[in-house]
Each structure stands twice: as C-alpha cells, then as structure tokens.
mmCIF file of C-alpha atoms (C1' of nucleotides) in Angstrom:
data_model
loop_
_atom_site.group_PDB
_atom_site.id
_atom_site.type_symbol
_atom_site.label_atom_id
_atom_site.label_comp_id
_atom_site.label_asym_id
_atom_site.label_seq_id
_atom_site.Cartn_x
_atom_site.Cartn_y
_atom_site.Cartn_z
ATOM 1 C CA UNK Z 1 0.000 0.000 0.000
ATOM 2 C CA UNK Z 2 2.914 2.255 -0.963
ATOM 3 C CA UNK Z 3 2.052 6.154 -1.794
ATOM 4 C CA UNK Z 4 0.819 7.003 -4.864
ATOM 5 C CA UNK Z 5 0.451 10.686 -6.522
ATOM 6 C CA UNK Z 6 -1.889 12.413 -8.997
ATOM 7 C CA UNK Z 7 -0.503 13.909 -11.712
ATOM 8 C CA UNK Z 8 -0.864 17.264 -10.791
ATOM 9 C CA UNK Z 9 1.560 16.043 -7.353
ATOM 10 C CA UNK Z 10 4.113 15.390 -9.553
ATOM 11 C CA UNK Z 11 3.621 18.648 -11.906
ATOM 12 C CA UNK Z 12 3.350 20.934 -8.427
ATOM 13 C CA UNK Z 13 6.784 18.821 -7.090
ATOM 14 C CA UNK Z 14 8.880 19.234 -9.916
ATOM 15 C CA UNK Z 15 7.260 22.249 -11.282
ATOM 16 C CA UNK Z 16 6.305 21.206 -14.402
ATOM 17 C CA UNK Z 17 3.542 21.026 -16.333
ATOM 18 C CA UNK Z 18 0.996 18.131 -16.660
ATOM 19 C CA UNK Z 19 1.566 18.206 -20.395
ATOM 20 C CA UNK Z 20 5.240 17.319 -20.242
ATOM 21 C CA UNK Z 21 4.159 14.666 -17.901
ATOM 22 C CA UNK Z 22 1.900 13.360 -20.578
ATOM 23 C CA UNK Z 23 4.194 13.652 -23.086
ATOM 24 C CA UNK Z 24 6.618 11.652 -21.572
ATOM 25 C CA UNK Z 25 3.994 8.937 -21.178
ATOM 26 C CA UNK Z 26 3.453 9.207 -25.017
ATOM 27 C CA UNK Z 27 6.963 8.946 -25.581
ATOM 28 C CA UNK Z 28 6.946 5.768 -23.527
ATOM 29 C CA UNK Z 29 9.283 6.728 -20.552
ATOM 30 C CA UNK Z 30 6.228 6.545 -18.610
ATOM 31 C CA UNK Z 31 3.796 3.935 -18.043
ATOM 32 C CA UNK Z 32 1.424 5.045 -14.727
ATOM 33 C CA UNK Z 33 -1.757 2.884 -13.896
ATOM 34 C CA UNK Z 34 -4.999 4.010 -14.148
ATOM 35 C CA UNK Z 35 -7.872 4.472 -12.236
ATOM 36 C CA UNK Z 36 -10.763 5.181 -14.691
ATOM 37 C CA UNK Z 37 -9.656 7.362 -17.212
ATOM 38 C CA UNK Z 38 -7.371 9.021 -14.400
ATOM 39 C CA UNK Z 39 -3.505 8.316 -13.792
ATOM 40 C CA UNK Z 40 -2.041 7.090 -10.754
ATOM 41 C CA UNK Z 41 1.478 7.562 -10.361
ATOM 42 C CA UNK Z 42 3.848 5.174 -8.542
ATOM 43 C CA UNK Z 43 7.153 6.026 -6.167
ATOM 44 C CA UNK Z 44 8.992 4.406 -9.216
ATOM 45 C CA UNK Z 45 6.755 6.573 -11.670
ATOM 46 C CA UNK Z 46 8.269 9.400 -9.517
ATOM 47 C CA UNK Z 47 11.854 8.620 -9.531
ATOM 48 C CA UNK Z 48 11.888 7.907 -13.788
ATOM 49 C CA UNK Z 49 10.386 11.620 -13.991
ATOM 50 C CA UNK Z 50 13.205 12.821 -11.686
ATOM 51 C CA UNK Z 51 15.536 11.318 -13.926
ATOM 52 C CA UNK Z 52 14.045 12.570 -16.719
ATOM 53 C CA UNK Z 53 14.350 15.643 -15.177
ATOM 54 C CA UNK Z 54 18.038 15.397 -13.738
ATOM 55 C CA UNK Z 55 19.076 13.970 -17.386
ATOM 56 C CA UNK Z 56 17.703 17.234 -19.037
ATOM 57 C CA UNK Z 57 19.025 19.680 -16.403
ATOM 58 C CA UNK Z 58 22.250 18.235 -18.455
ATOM 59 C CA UNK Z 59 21.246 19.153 -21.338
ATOM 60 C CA UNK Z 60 20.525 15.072 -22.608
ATOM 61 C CA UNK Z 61 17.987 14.766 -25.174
ATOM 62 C CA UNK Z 62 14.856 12.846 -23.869
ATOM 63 C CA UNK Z 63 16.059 10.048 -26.087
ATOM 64 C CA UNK Z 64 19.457 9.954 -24.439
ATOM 65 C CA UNK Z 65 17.796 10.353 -20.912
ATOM 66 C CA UNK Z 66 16.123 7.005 -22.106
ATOM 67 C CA UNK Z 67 19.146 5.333 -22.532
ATOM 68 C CA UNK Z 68 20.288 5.815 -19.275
ATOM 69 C CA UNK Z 69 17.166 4.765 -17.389
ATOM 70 C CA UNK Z 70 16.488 1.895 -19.015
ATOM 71 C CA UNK Z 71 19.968 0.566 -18.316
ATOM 72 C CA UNK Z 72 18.900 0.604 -14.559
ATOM 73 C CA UNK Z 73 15.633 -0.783 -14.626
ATOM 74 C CA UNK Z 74 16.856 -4.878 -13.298
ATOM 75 C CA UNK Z 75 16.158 -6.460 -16.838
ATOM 76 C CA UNK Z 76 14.470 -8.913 -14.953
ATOM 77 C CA UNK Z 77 17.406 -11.177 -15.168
ATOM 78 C CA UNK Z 78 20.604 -11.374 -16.713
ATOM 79 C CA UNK Z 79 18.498 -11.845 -19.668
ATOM 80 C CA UNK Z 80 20.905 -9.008 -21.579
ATOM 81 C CA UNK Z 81 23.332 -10.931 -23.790
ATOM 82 C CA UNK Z 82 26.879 -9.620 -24.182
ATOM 83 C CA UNK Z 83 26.441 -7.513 -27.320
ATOM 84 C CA UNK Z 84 24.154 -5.493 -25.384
ATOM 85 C CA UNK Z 85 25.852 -4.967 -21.936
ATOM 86 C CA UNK Z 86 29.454 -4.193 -24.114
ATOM 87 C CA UNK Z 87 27.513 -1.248 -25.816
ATOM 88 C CA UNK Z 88 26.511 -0.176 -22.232
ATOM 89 C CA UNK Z 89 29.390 -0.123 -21.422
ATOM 90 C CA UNK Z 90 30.317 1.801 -24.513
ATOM 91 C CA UNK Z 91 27.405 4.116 -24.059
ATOM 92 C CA UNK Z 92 28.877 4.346 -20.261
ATOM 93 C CA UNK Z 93 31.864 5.569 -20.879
ATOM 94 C CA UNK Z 94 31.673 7.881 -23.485
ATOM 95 C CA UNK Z 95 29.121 9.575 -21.144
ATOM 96 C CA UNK Z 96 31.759 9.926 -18.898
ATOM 97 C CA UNK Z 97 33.381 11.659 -20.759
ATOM 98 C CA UNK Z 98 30.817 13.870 -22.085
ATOM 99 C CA UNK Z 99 30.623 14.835 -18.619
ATOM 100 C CA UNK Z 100 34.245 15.313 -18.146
ATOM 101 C CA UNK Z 101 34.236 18.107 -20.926
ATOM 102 C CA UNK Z 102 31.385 19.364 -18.885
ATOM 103 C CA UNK Z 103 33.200 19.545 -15.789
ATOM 104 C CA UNK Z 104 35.808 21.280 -17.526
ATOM 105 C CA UNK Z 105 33.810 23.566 -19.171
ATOM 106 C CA UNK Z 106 31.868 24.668 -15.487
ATOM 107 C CA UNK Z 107 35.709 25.427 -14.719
ATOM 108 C CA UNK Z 108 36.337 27.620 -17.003
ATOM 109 C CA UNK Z 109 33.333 29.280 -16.894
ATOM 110 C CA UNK Z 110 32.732 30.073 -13.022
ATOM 111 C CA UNK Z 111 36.496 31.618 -13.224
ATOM 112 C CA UNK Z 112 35.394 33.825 -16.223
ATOM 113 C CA UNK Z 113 32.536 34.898 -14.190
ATOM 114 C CA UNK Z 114 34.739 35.196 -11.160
ATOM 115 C CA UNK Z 115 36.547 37.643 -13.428
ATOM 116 C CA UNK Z 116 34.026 39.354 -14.419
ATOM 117 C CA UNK Z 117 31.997 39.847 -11.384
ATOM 118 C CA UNK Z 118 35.120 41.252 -9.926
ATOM 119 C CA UNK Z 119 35.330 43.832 -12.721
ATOM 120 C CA UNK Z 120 31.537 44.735 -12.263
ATOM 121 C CA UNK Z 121 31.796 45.234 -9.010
ATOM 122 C CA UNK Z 122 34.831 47.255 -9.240
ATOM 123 C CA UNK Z 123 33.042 49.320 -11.668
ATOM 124 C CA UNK Z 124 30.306 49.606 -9.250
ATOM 125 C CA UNK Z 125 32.219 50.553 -6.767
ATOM 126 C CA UNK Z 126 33.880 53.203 -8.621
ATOM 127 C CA UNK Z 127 30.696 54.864 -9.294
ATOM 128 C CA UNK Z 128 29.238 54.293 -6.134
ATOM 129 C CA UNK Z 129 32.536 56.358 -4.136
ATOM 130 C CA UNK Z 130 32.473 58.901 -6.968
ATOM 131 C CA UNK D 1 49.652 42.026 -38.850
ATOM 132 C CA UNK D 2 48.025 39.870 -36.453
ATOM 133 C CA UNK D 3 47.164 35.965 -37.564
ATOM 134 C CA UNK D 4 43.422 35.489 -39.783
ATOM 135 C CA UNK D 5 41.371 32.596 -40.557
ATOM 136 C CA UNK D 6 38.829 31.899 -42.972
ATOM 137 C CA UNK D 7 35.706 30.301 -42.458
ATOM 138 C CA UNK D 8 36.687 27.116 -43.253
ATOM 139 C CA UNK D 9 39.757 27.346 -40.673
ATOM 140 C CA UNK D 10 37.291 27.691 -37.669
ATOM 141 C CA UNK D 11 35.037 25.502 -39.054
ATOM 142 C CA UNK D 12 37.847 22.381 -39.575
ATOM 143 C CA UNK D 13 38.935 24.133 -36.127
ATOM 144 C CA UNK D 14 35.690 23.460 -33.931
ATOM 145 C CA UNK D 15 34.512 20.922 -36.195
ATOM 146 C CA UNK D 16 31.272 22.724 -37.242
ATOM 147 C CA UNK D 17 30.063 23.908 -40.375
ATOM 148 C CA UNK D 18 30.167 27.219 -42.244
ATOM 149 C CA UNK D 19 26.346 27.449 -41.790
ATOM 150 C CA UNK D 20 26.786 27.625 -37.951
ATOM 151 C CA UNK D 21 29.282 29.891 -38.339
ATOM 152 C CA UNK D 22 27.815 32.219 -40.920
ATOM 153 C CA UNK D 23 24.284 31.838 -38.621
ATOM 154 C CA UNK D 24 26.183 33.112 -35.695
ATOM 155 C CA UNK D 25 27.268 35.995 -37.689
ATOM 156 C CA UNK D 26 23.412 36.242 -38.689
ATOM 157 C CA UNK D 27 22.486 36.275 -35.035
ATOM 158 C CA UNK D 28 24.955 39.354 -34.474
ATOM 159 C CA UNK D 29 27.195 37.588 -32.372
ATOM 160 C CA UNK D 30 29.917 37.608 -34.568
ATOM 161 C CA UNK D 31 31.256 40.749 -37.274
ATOM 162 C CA UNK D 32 33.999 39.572 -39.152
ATOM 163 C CA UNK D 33 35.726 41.518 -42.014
ATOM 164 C CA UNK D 34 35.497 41.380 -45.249
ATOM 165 C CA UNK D 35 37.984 40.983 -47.998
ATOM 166 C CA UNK D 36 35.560 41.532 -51.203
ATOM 167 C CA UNK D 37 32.989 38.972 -50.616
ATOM 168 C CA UNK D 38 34.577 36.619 -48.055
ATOM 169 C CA UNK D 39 34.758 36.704 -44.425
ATOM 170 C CA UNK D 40 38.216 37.585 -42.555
ATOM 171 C CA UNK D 41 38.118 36.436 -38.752
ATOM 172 C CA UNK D 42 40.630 37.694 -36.289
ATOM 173 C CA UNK D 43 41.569 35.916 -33.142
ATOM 174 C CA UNK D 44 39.271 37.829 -31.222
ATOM 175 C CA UNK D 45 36.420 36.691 -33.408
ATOM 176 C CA UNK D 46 37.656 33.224 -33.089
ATOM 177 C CA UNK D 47 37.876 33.516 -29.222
ATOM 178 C CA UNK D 48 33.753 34.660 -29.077
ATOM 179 C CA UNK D 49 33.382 31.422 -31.560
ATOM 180 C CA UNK D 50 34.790 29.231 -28.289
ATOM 181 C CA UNK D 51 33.116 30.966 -25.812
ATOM 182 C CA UNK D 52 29.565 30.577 -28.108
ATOM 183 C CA UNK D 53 30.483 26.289 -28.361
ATOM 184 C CA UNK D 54 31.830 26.689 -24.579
ATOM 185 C CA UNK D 55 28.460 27.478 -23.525
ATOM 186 C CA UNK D 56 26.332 25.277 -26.096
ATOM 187 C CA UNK D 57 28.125 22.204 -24.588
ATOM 188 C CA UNK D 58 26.875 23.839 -20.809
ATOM 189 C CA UNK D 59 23.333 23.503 -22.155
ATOM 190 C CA UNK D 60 23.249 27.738 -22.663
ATOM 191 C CA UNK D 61 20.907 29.160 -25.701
ATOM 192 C CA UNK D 62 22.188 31.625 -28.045
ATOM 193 C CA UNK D 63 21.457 34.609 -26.012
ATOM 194 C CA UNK D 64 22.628 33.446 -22.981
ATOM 195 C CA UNK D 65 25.889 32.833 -24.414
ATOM 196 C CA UNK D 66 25.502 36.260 -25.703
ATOM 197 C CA UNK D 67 24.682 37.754 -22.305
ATOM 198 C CA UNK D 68 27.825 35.879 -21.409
ATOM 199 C CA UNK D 69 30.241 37.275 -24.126
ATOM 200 C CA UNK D 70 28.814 41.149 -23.755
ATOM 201 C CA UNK D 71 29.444 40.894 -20.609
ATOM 202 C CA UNK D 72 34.077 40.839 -21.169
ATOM 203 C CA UNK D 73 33.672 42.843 -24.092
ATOM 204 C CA UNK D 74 35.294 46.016 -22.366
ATOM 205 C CA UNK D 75 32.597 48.342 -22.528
ATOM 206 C CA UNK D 76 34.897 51.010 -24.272
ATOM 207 C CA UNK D 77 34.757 52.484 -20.505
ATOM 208 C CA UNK D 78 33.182 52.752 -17.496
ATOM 209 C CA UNK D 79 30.073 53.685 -19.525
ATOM 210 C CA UNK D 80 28.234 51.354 -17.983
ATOM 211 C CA UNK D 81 25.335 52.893 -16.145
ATOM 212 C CA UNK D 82 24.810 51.699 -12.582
ATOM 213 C CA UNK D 83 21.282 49.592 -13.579
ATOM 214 C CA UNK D 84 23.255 48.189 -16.115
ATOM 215 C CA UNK D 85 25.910 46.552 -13.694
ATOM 216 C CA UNK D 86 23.372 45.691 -10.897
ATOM 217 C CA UNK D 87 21.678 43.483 -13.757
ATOM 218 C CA UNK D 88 24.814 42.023 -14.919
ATOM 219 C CA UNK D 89 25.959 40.861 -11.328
ATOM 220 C CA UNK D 90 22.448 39.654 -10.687
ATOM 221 C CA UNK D 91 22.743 37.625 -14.201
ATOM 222 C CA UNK D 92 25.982 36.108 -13.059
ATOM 223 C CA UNK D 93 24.401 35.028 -10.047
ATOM 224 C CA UNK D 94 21.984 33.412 -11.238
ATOM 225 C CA UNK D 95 24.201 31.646 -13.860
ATOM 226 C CA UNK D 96 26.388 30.730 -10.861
ATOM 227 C CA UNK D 97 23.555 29.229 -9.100
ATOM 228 C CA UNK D 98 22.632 26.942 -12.263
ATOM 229 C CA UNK D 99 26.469 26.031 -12.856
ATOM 230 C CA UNK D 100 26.163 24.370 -8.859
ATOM 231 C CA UNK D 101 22.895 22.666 -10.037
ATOM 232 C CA UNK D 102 24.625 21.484 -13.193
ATOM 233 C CA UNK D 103 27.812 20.032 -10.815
ATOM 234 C CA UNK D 104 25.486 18.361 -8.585
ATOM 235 C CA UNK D 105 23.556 16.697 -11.023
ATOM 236 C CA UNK D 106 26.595 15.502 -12.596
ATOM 237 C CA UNK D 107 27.905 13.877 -9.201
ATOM 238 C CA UNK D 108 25.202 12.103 -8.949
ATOM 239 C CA UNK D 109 25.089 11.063 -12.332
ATOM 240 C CA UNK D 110 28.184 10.165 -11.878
ATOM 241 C CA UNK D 111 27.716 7.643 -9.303
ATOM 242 C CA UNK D 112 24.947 6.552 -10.893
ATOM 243 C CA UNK D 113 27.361 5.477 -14.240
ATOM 244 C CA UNK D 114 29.441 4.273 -11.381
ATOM 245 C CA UNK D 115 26.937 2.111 -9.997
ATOM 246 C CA UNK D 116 25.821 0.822 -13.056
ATOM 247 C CA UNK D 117 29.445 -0.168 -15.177
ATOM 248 C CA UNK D 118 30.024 -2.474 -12.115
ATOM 249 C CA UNK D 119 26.826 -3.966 -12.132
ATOM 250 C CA UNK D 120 27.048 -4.466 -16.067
ATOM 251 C CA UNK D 121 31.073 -5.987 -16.052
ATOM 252 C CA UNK D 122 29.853 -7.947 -13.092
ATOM 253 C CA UNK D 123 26.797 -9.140 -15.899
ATOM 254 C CA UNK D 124 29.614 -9.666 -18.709
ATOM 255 C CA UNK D 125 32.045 -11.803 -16.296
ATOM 256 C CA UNK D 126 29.461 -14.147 -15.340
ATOM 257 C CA UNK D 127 28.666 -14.625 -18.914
ATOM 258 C CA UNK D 128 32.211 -14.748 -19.579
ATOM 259 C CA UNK D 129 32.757 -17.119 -16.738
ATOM 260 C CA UNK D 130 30.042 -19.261 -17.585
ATOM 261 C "C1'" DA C 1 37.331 27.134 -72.277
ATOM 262 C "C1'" DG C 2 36.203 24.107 -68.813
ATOM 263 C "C1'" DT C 3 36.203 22.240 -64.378
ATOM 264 C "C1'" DT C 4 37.334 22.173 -59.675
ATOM 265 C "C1'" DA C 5 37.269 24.256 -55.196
ATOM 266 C "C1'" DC C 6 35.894 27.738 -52.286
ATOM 267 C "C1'" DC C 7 33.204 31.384 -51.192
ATOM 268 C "C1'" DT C 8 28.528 33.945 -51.222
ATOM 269 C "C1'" DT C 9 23.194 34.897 -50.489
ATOM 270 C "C1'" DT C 10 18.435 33.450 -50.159
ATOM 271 C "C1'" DA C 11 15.078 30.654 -48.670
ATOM 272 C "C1'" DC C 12 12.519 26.741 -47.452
ATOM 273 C "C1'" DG C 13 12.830 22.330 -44.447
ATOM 274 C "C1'" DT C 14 13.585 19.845 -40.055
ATOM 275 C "C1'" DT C 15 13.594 18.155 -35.211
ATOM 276 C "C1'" DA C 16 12.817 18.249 -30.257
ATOM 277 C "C1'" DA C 17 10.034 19.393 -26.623
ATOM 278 C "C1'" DC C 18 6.649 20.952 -25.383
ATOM 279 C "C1'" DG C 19 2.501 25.142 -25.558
ATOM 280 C "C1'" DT C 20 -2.098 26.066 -26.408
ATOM 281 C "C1'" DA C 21 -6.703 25.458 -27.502
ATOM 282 C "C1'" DA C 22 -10.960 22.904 -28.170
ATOM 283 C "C1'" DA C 23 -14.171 19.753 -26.585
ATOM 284 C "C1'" DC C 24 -15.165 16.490 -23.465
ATOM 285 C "C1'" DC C 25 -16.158 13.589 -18.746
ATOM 286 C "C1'" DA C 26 -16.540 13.220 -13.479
ATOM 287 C "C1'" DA C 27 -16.671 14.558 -8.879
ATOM 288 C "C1'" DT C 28 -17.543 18.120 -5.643
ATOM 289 C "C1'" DA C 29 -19.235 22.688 -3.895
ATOM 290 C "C1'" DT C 30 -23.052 25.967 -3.762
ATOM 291 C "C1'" DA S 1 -29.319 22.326 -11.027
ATOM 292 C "C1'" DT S 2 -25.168 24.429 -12.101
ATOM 293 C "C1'" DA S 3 -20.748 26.078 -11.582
ATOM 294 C "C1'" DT S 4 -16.197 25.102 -10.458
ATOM 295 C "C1'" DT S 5 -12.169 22.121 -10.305
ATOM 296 C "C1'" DG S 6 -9.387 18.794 -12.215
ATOM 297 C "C1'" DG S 7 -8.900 15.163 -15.086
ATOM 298 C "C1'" DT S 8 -8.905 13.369 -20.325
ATOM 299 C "C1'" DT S 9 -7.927 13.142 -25.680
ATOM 300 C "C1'" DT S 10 -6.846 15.183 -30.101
ATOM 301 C "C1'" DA S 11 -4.547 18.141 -32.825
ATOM 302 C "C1'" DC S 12 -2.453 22.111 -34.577
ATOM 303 C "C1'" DG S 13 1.200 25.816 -33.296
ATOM 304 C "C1'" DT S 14 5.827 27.334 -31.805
ATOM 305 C "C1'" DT S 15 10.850 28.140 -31.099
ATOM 306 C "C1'" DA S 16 15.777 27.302 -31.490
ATOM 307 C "C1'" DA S 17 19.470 26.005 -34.137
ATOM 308 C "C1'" DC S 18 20.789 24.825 -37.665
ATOM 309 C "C1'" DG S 19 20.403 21.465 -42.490
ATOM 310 C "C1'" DT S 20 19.918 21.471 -47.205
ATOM 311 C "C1'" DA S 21 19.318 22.990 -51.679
ATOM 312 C "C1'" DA S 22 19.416 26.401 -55.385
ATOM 313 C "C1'" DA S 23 21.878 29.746 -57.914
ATOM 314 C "C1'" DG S 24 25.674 32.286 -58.519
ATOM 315 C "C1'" DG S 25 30.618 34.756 -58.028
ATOM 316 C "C1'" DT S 26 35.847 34.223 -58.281
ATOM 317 C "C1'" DA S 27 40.362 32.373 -58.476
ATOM 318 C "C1'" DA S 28 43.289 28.678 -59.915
ATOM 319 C "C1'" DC S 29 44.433 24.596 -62.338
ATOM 320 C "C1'" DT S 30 44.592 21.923 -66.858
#
DNA sequence: AGTTACCTTTACGTTAACGTAAACCAATAT
DNA sequence: ATATTGGTTTACGTTAACGTAAAGGTAACT
C-alpha cells in the first residue's frame, strides 16, 4: 500500500507542467496505472520523472535520458546478452566523458565569471565612491 | 599584422560547419571583415566562436551565451550605467547558481554510471565465466 | 574554355520538446 | 441544477538552431 500521486503532485513537485508529464507517457518513458480514465502515479513513476528531469538539467535529449534509465531498470534477469551490456558499457563511458568536458567547461566558466563579477563590481564601486 | 582565418579554418577548427558559423554571424554575435565577398576572422572573433560552443556544450541558448560574451567585451569604458551593472551581477548570479545545479547533477550522475558499469562488467564476467 | 574548389546569399525544411486550444467527462461545492 | 475544479484526448502551433538545396561569383588549375 505504498504512496501514490496524482498527476498534478508530480507537476506541483517538480514544477512542471501536466503536459510534459503526458508527453513523456506518449513517448513511452512513462507507463502510470490508471484508475478510470485518471492516472495514478507510482514512487517508481516518480523517480523515472526525476531522472528525466536530472538527465535534461544536463542538457541530454529525452532520447538519451532514455538510454540511461532503461539501463537501470533490473532487466528482470541477466536476460541481456553480451552484445548489449558491451555497448553499455560503450554508451557508459563515453558519457563519462561527455561529462568530463562538462566539468571542464563549469571550470572555465565560473572563473570567467569570477573575473568578471570582480570587474563589475569594481566598476560599481567606482561609481558608487564617486 | 596579427594571424586570420577563414571560415573554413574555424570551421575544420571546432569541427562545425560554415552554416553555424555564418548563422552566428546572422544572429549578431559575430562581425567579421570582409575581404571583397569573403569573411576575414581575427583571433578575437575566433575567441567569441569558443566561448559561443563553450556554452552550447553547458546547455546555454544563443542569447545566454551572448549575455555571457557582452558581458568581457570592455565596454569602451566605465560607460556602464549603474542599472546596467546591478543586472549584470544579478545575471551572473543566477548563472552561478545553475552552474552548482549542473555540478550536482553531474555527481550524482556520476555515481549513478558508477553504480551501473560495475553492475554491467559484473553481468559480462558471469557470462564470460560461464 | 572548362572544371574544380571555395566562397557567397536566399530561402525553405527539419527536429525536439513541449505550448495552447478545443471539446469532453466526473466529482464536488453551492 | 449548475458552476467550479481537475482530469482526459486530439490536434495544430511554436521556437531554437541549424540542415539542405538552389543559384551564382571568383580564383586557380589543366
């Protein structure tokens, strides 16, 4: 007798609307029961939307969000054969590294802007005494 | 007598094509010379072309990356109008604020990847084992 | 002269990820 | 009874960031 939510929980939680939530649905990365005509979301429904969510925060396309996810629902059993888990692993690692040049790029980035806030509020400063 | 490239150079360079670069130029954030017809880029205009890709890869638009980029070109002077530099520190902020969401999400994704390469070599040496 | 290799402009096409609107049930509040 | 609230489907609209194609200019080989 776990919790369940509406879809408007979910849209209020991760402040979306309930039209993304349906469109993820239609683009089969969501499969909620129903109860009637109505959907009724599961803690599992929940955490695949945060996913969703986390994976575009990174700027992954809903397809490659897919990827990701479906590599950590249990398949069951070790019913994946080895072609599949050695492109995983491919997959894997060259997400890694995608996220490496991401890293990287933050870096870079938050000192330009350390630069530049410094300048700003130099500039500020300069007016502000003047 | 400082170094220029031509179109193609910074294409070959940042492996994109001249379209991208020539729709940049459309979008204003770029203002190359011209020899006749062509398009002459100085370093300078090759250094906003890597801060434009810096920021696609970070998941910025267009005209957040141009926010960005106005932002170090040196205003001439001080001509900067107090508003004007309140905005711009509250802008860099804010971008802070999503670069700290971006790192967090990656850690976690992270782990996650981490998590799920050993479960998937633990999956291929059984198989191999077996 | 012809062709190859770049460059140019103009303009329509494309994809992802929803927004927005219409038209409709179903339960609850008044 | 009816009005409001929240759910539903269906379907067309929208925006960003280019792709792609057409049509043409120019310089350099051959």
């Amino acid at each position: 007798m776990s919790r369940t939510y509406s879809i408007r929980d979910l849209a209020d939680e991760f402040d979306i609307t309930t039209r993304t939530i349906r469109f993820y649905e239609a683009e089969g990365m969501l499969n909620p029961q129903r109860e009637g005509q109505t959907r009724i979301y599961t803690p599992q429904d929940r955490i695949t939307l945060k996913l969703i969510l986390r994976g575009k925060r990174l700027g992954l396309s809903l397809a490659e969000s897919r990827e990701l996810i479906d590599m950590y629902r249990p398949g069951l059993e070790p019913e994946a054969n080895r072609p599949q888990l050695e492109k995983l692993l491919a997959v894997i690692e060259q997400r890694r590294s995608h996220l490496r040049q991401q890293l990287h790029d933050i870096e870079r980035m938050m000192q330009d802007l350390d630069d530049a806030e410094l300048k700003a509020s130099e500039a500020l400063a300069a007016l502000t005494g003047a």
